[in-house]
């Protein structure tokens, strides 16, 4: 198989041996694999893959067809269309995934959309519902809403009956995010649009003081991304006064059990909404596997609506 490989902070496409599925594993012929911020950090040597994942092949999400089953794998059959959240190794023509780390790829999604769906839908669903317990009628604020996780979160919030406000710094992308179901505002002075029951923080520390100020009583802030900074100084008295809660998490480092639990929730609650077209996966650009370096440059440049995805031949 061909795979994207990080070598000395550069990306090269190399021939590698096809991986063999173990007992409960499944070999996937990958058709598309989304890029994520974690891949950019891994390329820079700042985010090593967790144990059990290929150390030098990036890629946290993929979609493709089941090529071969491990001896004890029973959840899927050869030829099934599937999507996966993986700790690494997604950006290759073949990948081996534990069967519990897979979910079916809805027919409503083409390969690029399916390839860019699993990580962002699972991350957004876990943050909004499992962590923050978002309820119908509540006011949700999504920061950094034009990216992969943000466009997923806006749509999930709207589909759940929440009233969604989204900050988008790039004025050219605001109409696109509004079309997904949010009232879109510039990041500056966002707290004047509160109060919010739930804040999904995808940018990081610079927003945290104003997030607390804009929190509704018993509000919840969920920190998922810290690209804008990781250190904030907060007035805890203000948080106490709101009876507020801050939680934070990463998906990549979780155990198979925890990831599988989050994915089963996506299967149950999100895939049906994709089938009906209520939730889409916006893809800003696709690149063939051999143009991975260009794809990474496009991701890093920002100013995109949704995902950047690598595609592989059948
Ligand atoms: N915790 C987890 O498990 C987990 C999982 C997935 C992703 N993440 C993290 O969550 C964040 C969002 O992920 P993503 O896939 O949606 O990334 P993405 O597609 O790159 O989108 C990030 C969005 O945030 C905006 N943004 C970045 N820095 C900003 C700033 N300083 N002020 C205002 N807006 C800013 C970007 O705007 P521009 O286009 O203008 O730059 C872009 O629209 C990333 O930090 C990612 O690493 C965490």
Tab-separated table of C-alpha atoms and ligand atoms in Angstrom:
chain	number	residue	atom	x	y	z
A	1	UNK	CA	0.000	0.000	0.000
A	2	UNK	CA	0.981	3.642	-0.312
A	3	UNK	CA	0.944	5.747	2.846
A	4	UNK	CA	1.630	9.318	3.910
A	5	UNK	CA	4.700	9.193	6.157
A	6	UNK	CA	6.132	11.925	8.384
A	7	UNK	CA	9.902	11.968	8.051
A	8	UNK	CA	11.993	14.761	9.577
A	9	UNK	CA	8.910	17.009	9.668
A	10	UNK	CA	8.319	16.452	5.939
A	11	UNK	CA	5.541	14.458	4.335
A	12	UNK	CA	6.460	11.748	1.839
A	13	UNK	CA	4.313	9.086	0.186
A	14	UNK	CA	5.906	5.644	0.573
A	15	UNK	CA	5.201	1.991	-0.212
A	16	UNK	CA	4.516	0.026	2.967
A	17	UNK	CA	3.428	-3.574	3.608
A	18	UNK	CA	-0.356	-3.993	3.863
A	19	UNK	CA	-1.281	-4.261	7.565
A	20	UNK	CA	-2.717	-7.604	8.728
A	21	UNK	CA	-5.945	-7.628	10.786
A	22	UNK	CA	-5.641	-9.217	14.232
A	23	UNK	CA	-8.377	-11.152	15.984
A	24	UNK	CA	-11.157	-8.537	16.294
A	25	UNK	CA	-9.695	-6.220	13.675
A	26	UNK	CA	-10.785	-5.341	10.159
A	27	UNK	CA	-8.594	-4.339	7.209
A	28	UNK	CA	-10.084	-1.331	5.401
A	29	UNK	CA	-9.354	-0.294	1.831
A	30	UNK	CA	-9.316	3.449	2.557
A	31	UNK	CA	-11.096	5.685	0.040
A	32	UNK	CA	-10.813	9.019	1.895
A	33	UNK	CA	-9.168	10.375	5.052
A	34	UNK	CA	-9.830	13.764	6.634
A	35	UNK	CA	-7.088	16.050	7.939
A	36	UNK	CA	-7.202	17.393	11.485
A	37	UNK	CA	-5.226	19.870	13.561
A	38	UNK	CA	-3.575	16.908	15.322
A	39	UNK	CA	-1.955	15.853	12.021
A	40	UNK	CA	-0.354	19.298	11.692
A	41	UNK	CA	1.070	18.983	15.231
A	42	UNK	CA	2.242	15.399	14.627
A	43	UNK	CA	4.076	16.550	11.514
A	44	UNK	CA	5.915	19.124	13.633
A	45	UNK	CA	6.889	16.426	16.147
A	46	UNK	CA	4.572	17.896	18.804
A	47	UNK	CA	1.866	15.200	19.035
A	48	UNK	CA	3.149	11.616	18.868
A	49	UNK	CA	0.686	8.857	18.007
A	50	UNK	CA	-0.671	6.919	21.012
A	51	UNK	CA	0.614	3.374	21.657
A	52	UNK	CA	-0.852	0.838	19.229
A	53	UNK	CA	-1.118	3.293	16.309
A	54	UNK	CA	1.412	3.535	13.469
A	55	UNK	CA	3.996	6.029	14.805
A	56	UNK	CA	4.754	7.754	11.503
A	57	UNK	CA	1.569	7.516	9.384
A	58	UNK	CA	-0.802	10.351	10.375
A	59	UNK	CA	-4.572	10.413	10.050
A	60	UNK	CA	-7.295	10.252	12.730
A	61	UNK	CA	-10.329	9.494	10.573
A	62	UNK	CA	-11.005	7.505	7.437
A	63	UNK	CA	-13.697	5.905	5.313
A	64	UNK	CA	-13.505	2.950	2.980
A	65	UNK	CA	-14.659	-0.588	2.330
A	66	UNK	CA	-14.017	-3.669	4.423
A	67	UNK	CA	-11.307	-5.661	2.605
A	68	UNK	CA	-10.637	-8.469	5.089
A	69	UNK	CA	-11.900	-9.570	8.492
A	70	UNK	CA	-9.745	-10.743	11.380
A	71	UNK	CA	-10.629	-14.263	12.604
A	72	UNK	CA	-12.995	-13.064	15.375
A	73	UNK	CA	-14.440	-9.916	13.733
A	74	UNK	CA	-18.220	-10.140	13.297
A	75	UNK	CA	-19.680	-6.604	13.212
A	76	UNK	CA	-19.115	-6.052	9.472
A	77	UNK	CA	-18.805	-8.046	6.251
A	78	UNK	CA	-16.365	-7.752	3.363
A	79	UNK	CA	-17.409	-4.933	1.032
A	80	UNK	CA	-19.271	-2.900	3.704
A	81	UNK	CA	-18.814	0.887	3.591
A	82	UNK	CA	-17.402	2.011	6.931
A	83	UNK	CA	-15.968	5.052	8.721
A	84	UNK	CA	-13.433	4.968	11.551
A	85	UNK	CA	-11.854	7.058	14.288
A	86	UNK	CA	-8.239	5.898	14.669
A	87	UNK	CA	-5.293	6.985	16.810
A	88	UNK	CA	-3.206	7.364	13.625
A	89	UNK	CA	-2.561	5.596	10.343
A	90	UNK	CA	-5.648	6.815	8.476
A	91	UNK	CA	-3.767	8.501	5.635
A	92	UNK	CA	-2.854	5.321	3.745
A	93	UNK	CA	-4.457	3.034	1.185
A	94	UNK	CA	-5.046	0.373	3.843
A	95	UNK	CA	-5.675	0.606	7.569
A	96	UNK	CA	-6.397	-1.944	10.270
A	97	UNK	CA	-9.047	-0.940	12.816
A	98	UNK	CA	-10.644	-2.726	15.759
A	99	UNK	CA	-14.202	-3.541	14.692
A	100	UNK	CA	-15.599	-1.491	17.622
A	101	UNK	CA	-13.765	1.569	16.235
A	102	UNK	CA	-15.858	1.381	13.063
A	103	UNK	CA	-19.296	2.602	12.136
A	104	UNK	CA	-21.136	2.179	8.863
A	105	UNK	CA	-20.719	4.978	6.322
A	106	UNK	CA	-24.189	6.299	5.398
A	107	UNK	CA	-25.078	6.032	1.696
A	108	UNK	CA	-25.954	9.741	1.807
A	109	UNK	CA	-22.237	10.579	2.103
A	110	UNK	CA	-19.812	10.410	-0.812
A	111	UNK	CA	-16.319	9.147	-0.014
A	112	UNK	CA	-14.754	12.577	0.700
A	113	UNK	CA	-17.590	13.472	3.086
A	114	UNK	CA	-17.443	10.074	4.813
A	115	UNK	CA	-13.649	10.337	5.097
A	116	UNK	CA	-13.945	13.667	6.893
A	117	UNK	CA	-16.856	12.755	9.156
A	118	UNK	CA	-15.906	10.299	11.889
A	119	UNK	CA	-13.513	12.322	14.063
A	120	UNK	CA	-15.389	15.608	13.892
A	121	UNK	CA	-18.877	14.164	14.406
A	122	UNK	CA	-17.723	12.018	17.316
A	123	UNK	CA	-15.802	14.895	18.915
A	124	UNK	CA	-18.671	17.364	18.532
A	125	UNK	CA	-21.374	14.918	19.656
A	126	UNK	CA	-19.370	13.820	22.701
A	127	UNK	CA	-18.696	17.429	23.727
A	128	UNK	CA	-22.217	18.780	23.269
A	129	UNK	CA	-24.305	15.903	24.584
A	130	UNK	CA	-22.173	13.513	26.677
A	131	UNK	CA	-20.145	16.254	28.386
A	132	UNK	CA	-22.399	19.320	28.329
A	133	UNK	CA	-25.833	17.637	28.269
A	134	UNK	CA	-27.176	20.144	25.721
A	135	UNK	CA	-30.995	20.318	25.857
A	136	UNK	CA	-33.643	21.483	23.364
A	137	UNK	CA	-34.285	25.213	23.616
A	138	UNK	CA	-30.930	25.953	25.245
A	139	UNK	CA	-28.608	28.574	23.801
A	140	UNK	CA	-25.384	27.117	22.408
A	141	UNK	CA	-22.312	29.175	21.458
A	142	UNK	CA	-19.766	27.521	19.118
A	143	UNK	CA	-16.401	29.300	18.820
A	144	UNK	CA	-14.309	28.762	15.664
A	145	UNK	CA	-17.382	27.401	13.950
A	146	UNK	CA	-16.264	27.332	10.301
A	147	UNK	CA	-13.920	24.347	10.677
A	148	UNK	CA	-14.578	20.623	10.728
A	149	UNK	CA	-15.683	20.287	14.359
A	150	UNK	CA	-17.503	23.639	14.332
A	151	UNK	CA	-19.652	22.901	11.273
A	152	UNK	CA	-20.542	19.531	12.833
A	153	UNK	CA	-21.392	21.135	16.192
A	154	UNK	CA	-23.581	23.857	14.683
A	155	UNK	CA	-25.658	21.269	12.827
A	156	UNK	CA	-25.874	18.882	15.793
A	157	UNK	CA	-26.990	21.727	18.044
A	158	UNK	CA	-29.641	22.885	15.613
A	159	UNK	CA	-30.879	19.320	15.023
A	160	UNK	CA	-31.264	18.881	18.803
A	161	UNK	CA	-33.462	21.973	19.017
A	162	UNK	CA	-30.874	24.281	20.567
A	163	UNK	CA	-30.588	27.928	19.501
A	164	UNK	CA	-27.115	28.155	18.017
A	165	UNK	CA	-24.821	31.205	17.906
A	166	UNK	CA	-21.442	30.790	16.177
A	167	UNK	CA	-18.301	32.916	16.072
A	168	UNK	CA	-16.452	32.959	12.733
A	169	UNK	CA	-13.490	35.293	12.280
A	170	UNK	CA	-13.364	35.047	8.468
A	171	UNK	CA	-16.188	37.260	7.134
A	172	UNK	CA	-16.324	35.318	3.853
A	173	UNK	CA	-17.322	32.119	5.655
A	174	UNK	CA	-20.116	33.544	7.806
A	175	UNK	CA	-22.947	32.975	5.302
A	176	UNK	CA	-21.855	29.356	4.885
A	177	UNK	CA	-22.005	28.724	8.634
A	178	UNK	CA	-25.335	30.578	8.919
A	179	UNK	CA	-26.745	28.237	6.258
A	180	UNK	CA	-25.959	25.314	8.588
A	181	UNK	CA	-28.297	26.723	11.226
A	182	UNK	CA	-26.473	29.306	13.351
A	183	UNK	CA	-26.724	33.011	14.027
A	184	UNK	CA	-23.181	33.964	13.072
A	185	UNK	CA	-21.237	36.747	14.771
A	186	UNK	CA	-17.679	38.064	14.739
A	187	UNK	CA	-15.564	36.832	17.678
A	188	UNK	CA	-14.989	40.365	19.029
A	189	UNK	CA	-17.528	41.209	21.746
A	190	UNK	CA	-19.309	37.839	21.504
A	191	UNK	CA	-20.201	38.028	25.196
A	192	UNK	CA	-22.705	40.761	24.398
A	193	UNK	CA	-24.796	38.115	22.604
A	194	UNK	CA	-25.163	35.905	25.706
A	195	UNK	CA	-26.150	34.430	28.009
A	196	UNK	CA	-25.353	30.930	26.770
A	197	UNK	CA	-26.251	27.626	28.394
A	198	UNK	CA	-23.430	25.772	26.622
A	199	UNK	CA	-20.193	27.128	25.112
A	200	UNK	CA	-18.155	24.868	22.816
A	201	UNK	CA	-14.631	26.266	22.914
A	202	UNK	CA	-12.658	25.331	19.789
A	203	UNK	CA	-10.228	28.298	19.863
A	204	UNK	CA	-8.988	28.243	23.447
A	205	UNK	CA	-7.722	30.428	26.242
A	206	UNK	CA	-8.341	33.932	24.786
A	207	UNK	CA	-12.112	33.383	25.019
A	208	UNK	CA	-12.301	31.933	28.517
A	209	UNK	CA	-12.821	35.075	30.639
A	210	UNK	CA	-15.611	36.285	28.359
A	211	UNK	CA	-17.054	32.743	28.179
A	212	UNK	CA	-17.562	32.779	31.948
A	213	UNK	CA	-19.017	36.295	31.787
A	214	UNK	CA	-21.451	35.192	29.066
A	215	UNK	CA	-22.511	31.987	30.839
A	216	UNK	CA	-26.136	31.441	31.820
A	217	UNK	CA	-26.789	30.227	35.353
A	218	UNK	CA	-25.798	26.518	35.484
A	219	UNK	CA	-24.060	26.929	32.135
A	220	UNK	CA	-21.411	24.534	30.808
A	221	UNK	CA	-18.197	25.361	28.923
A	222	UNK	CA	-16.525	22.489	27.038
A	223	UNK	CA	-12.931	23.058	25.926
A	224	UNK	CA	-11.939	20.949	22.923
A	225	UNK	CA	-9.429	23.087	21.014
A	226	UNK	CA	-6.628	25.363	22.222
A	227	UNK	CA	-5.059	26.499	18.925
A	228	UNK	CA	-5.459	30.123	20.076
A	229	UNK	CA	-3.709	29.488	23.416
A	230	UNK	CA	-3.853	27.059	26.327
A	231	UNK	CA	-3.302	29.247	29.412
A	232	UNK	CA	-6.037	31.472	30.820
A	233	UNK	CA	-6.517	33.277	34.127
A	234	UNK	CA	-10.079	32.994	35.395
A	235	UNK	CA	-12.037	34.580	38.211
A	236	UNK	CA	-13.358	31.455	39.901
A	237	UNK	CA	-15.750	33.570	41.948
A	238	UNK	CA	-17.497	34.531	38.708
A	239	UNK	CA	-17.760	30.842	37.766
A	240	UNK	CA	-19.121	30.016	41.237
A	241	UNK	CA	-21.686	32.793	40.936
A	242	UNK	CA	-22.960	31.219	37.734
A	243	UNK	CA	-22.848	27.732	39.283
A	244	UNK	CA	-20.958	27.063	36.064
A	245	UNK	CA	-18.971	24.058	34.915
A	246	UNK	CA	-15.897	23.760	32.712
A	247	UNK	CA	-14.979	20.411	31.187
A	248	UNK	CA	-12.325	19.527	28.662
A	249	UNK	CA	-11.237	16.452	26.759
A	250	UNK	CA	-9.386	14.867	23.872
A	251	UNK	CA	-10.660	11.955	21.812
A	252	UNK	CA	-7.388	10.574	20.444
A	253	UNK	CA	-5.886	9.391	23.716
A	254	UNK	CA	-9.002	7.572	24.936
A	255	UNK	CA	-9.189	3.819	25.409
A	256	UNK	CA	-10.906	1.684	22.785
A	257	UNK	CA	-13.830	1.268	25.214
A	258	UNK	CA	-14.302	5.024	25.611
A	259	UNK	CA	-14.001	5.720	21.882
A	260	UNK	CA	-16.351	2.874	21.038
A	261	UNK	CA	-18.905	4.237	23.512
A	262	UNK	CA	-18.760	7.670	21.871
A	263	UNK	CA	-19.078	6.117	18.406
A	264	UNK	CA	-22.085	3.968	19.368
A	265	UNK	CA	-23.827	7.215	20.385
A	266	UNK	CA	-23.004	8.738	16.992
A	267	UNK	CA	-24.365	5.639	15.243
A	268	UNK	CA	-27.604	5.888	17.195
A	269	UNK	CA	-28.192	9.632	17.218
A	270	UNK	CA	-26.279	11.164	14.288
A	271	UNK	CA	-26.154	8.683	11.384
A	272	UNK	CA	-29.963	8.740	10.984
A	273	UNK	CA	-29.780	12.544	10.632
A	274	UNK	CA	-27.144	12.142	7.915
A	275	UNK	CA	-29.386	9.674	6.081
A	276	UNK	CA	-32.206	12.235	6.013
A	277	UNK	CA	-29.897	15.056	4.922
A	278	UNK	CA	-30.394	17.056	8.167
A	279	UNK	CA	-26.657	16.883	8.802
A	280	UNK	CA	-24.041	17.288	6.084
A	281	UNK	CA	-20.255	17.178	6.100
A	282	UNK	CA	-18.963	20.299	4.315
A	283	UNK	CA	-15.750	19.557	2.406
A	284	UNK	CA	-13.721	22.616	1.400
A	285	UNK	CA	-11.102	20.769	-0.675
A	286	UNK	CA	-9.918	17.285	-1.643
A	287	UNK	CA	-6.419	16.212	-2.665
A	288	UNK	CA	-5.110	12.878	-3.945
A	289	UNK	CA	-2.929	10.965	-1.474
A	290	UNK	CA	0.268	11.861	-3.340
A	291	UNK	CA	-0.521	15.585	-2.875
A	292	UNK	CA	-0.626	15.259	0.930
A	293	UNK	CA	1.869	18.097	1.445
A	294	UNK	CA	-0.381	20.482	-0.521
A	295	UNK	CA	-3.379	19.314	1.489
A	296	UNK	CA	-1.546	20.044	4.762
A	297	UNK	CA	-0.612	23.503	3.447
A	298	UNK	CA	-4.270	24.152	2.585
A	299	UNK	CA	-5.366	23.064	6.065
A	300	UNK	CA	-2.751	25.258	7.732
A	301	UNK	CA	-3.691	28.296	5.626
A	302	UNK	CA	-7.169	28.298	7.254
A	303	UNK	CA	-10.119	30.218	5.846
A	304	UNK	CA	-11.987	27.046	4.893
A	305	UNK	CA	-15.568	25.911	5.429
A	306	UNK	CA	-15.435	22.374	6.806
A	307	UNK	CA	-12.901	19.713	5.938
A	308	UNK	CA	-9.770	19.113	3.864
A	309	UNK	CA	-9.725	15.459	2.773
A	310	UNK	CA	-7.230	13.115	1.079
A	311	UNK	CA	-8.739	10.726	-1.476
A	312	UNK	CA	-7.428	7.358	-2.647
A	313	UNK	CA	-8.161	5.434	-5.850
A	314	UNK	CA	-10.484	2.424	-5.688
B	1	LIG	N1	-10.125	17.516	21.834
B	1	LIG	C1	-10.325	16.733	20.781
B	1	LIG	O1	-10.544	15.532	20.905
B	1	LIG	C2	-10.291	17.346	19.433
B	1	LIG	C3	-10.753	16.647	18.305
B	1	LIG	C4	-10.748	17.298	17.074
B	1	LIG	C5	-10.274	18.590	16.991
B	1	LIG	N2	-9.803	19.216	18.101
B	1	LIG	C6	-9.296	20.588	18.068
B	1	LIG	O2	-10.427	21.442	17.971
B	1	LIG	C7	-10.111	22.589	17.198
B	1	LIG	C8	-11.062	22.676	16.020
B	1	LIG	O3	-10.880	21.543	15.197
B	1	LIG	P1	-11.307	21.595	13.670
B	1	LIG	O4	-11.064	20.245	13.113
B	1	LIG	O5	-12.636	22.220	13.544
B	1	LIG	O6	-10.190	22.587	13.096
B	1	LIG	P2	-10.271	23.514	11.807
B	1	LIG	O7	-11.055	22.806	10.756
B	1	LIG	O8	-8.894	23.948	11.537
B	1	LIG	O9	-11.136	24.774	12.280
B	1	LIG	C9	-10.666	25.666	13.246
B	1	LIG	C10	-11.515	26.919	13.134
B	1	LIG	O10	-11.183	27.785	14.208
B	1	LIG	C11	-10.832	29.061	13.682
B	1	LIG	N3	-9.786	29.663	14.499
B	1	LIG	C12	-8.555	29.160	14.727
B	1	LIG	N4	-7.859	29.986	15.528
B	1	LIG	C13	-8.665	31.031	15.797
B	1	LIG	C14	-8.516	32.205	16.560
B	1	LIG	N5	-7.377	32.459	17.227
B	1	LIG	N6	-9.563	33.060	16.643
B	1	LIG	C15	-10.702	32.780	15.973
B	1	LIG	N7	-10.910	31.688	15.214
B	1	LIG	C16	-9.894	30.814	15.136
B	1	LIG	C17	-10.339	28.800	12.297
B	1	LIG	O11	-10.472	29.978	11.533
B	1	LIG	P3	-9.489	30.303	10.307
B	1	LIG	O12	-9.902	29.385	9.205
B	1	LIG	O13	-9.728	31.730	10.044
B	1	LIG	O14	-8.093	29.992	10.793
B	1	LIG	C18	-11.258	27.661	11.843
B	1	LIG	O15	-12.472	28.129	11.316
B	1	LIG	C19	-8.650	22.417	16.778
B	1	LIG	O16	-7.836	23.101	17.703
B	1	LIG	C20	-8.428	20.918	16.893
B	1	LIG	O17	-7.079	20.598	17.118
B	1	LIG	C21	-9.805	18.614	19.313
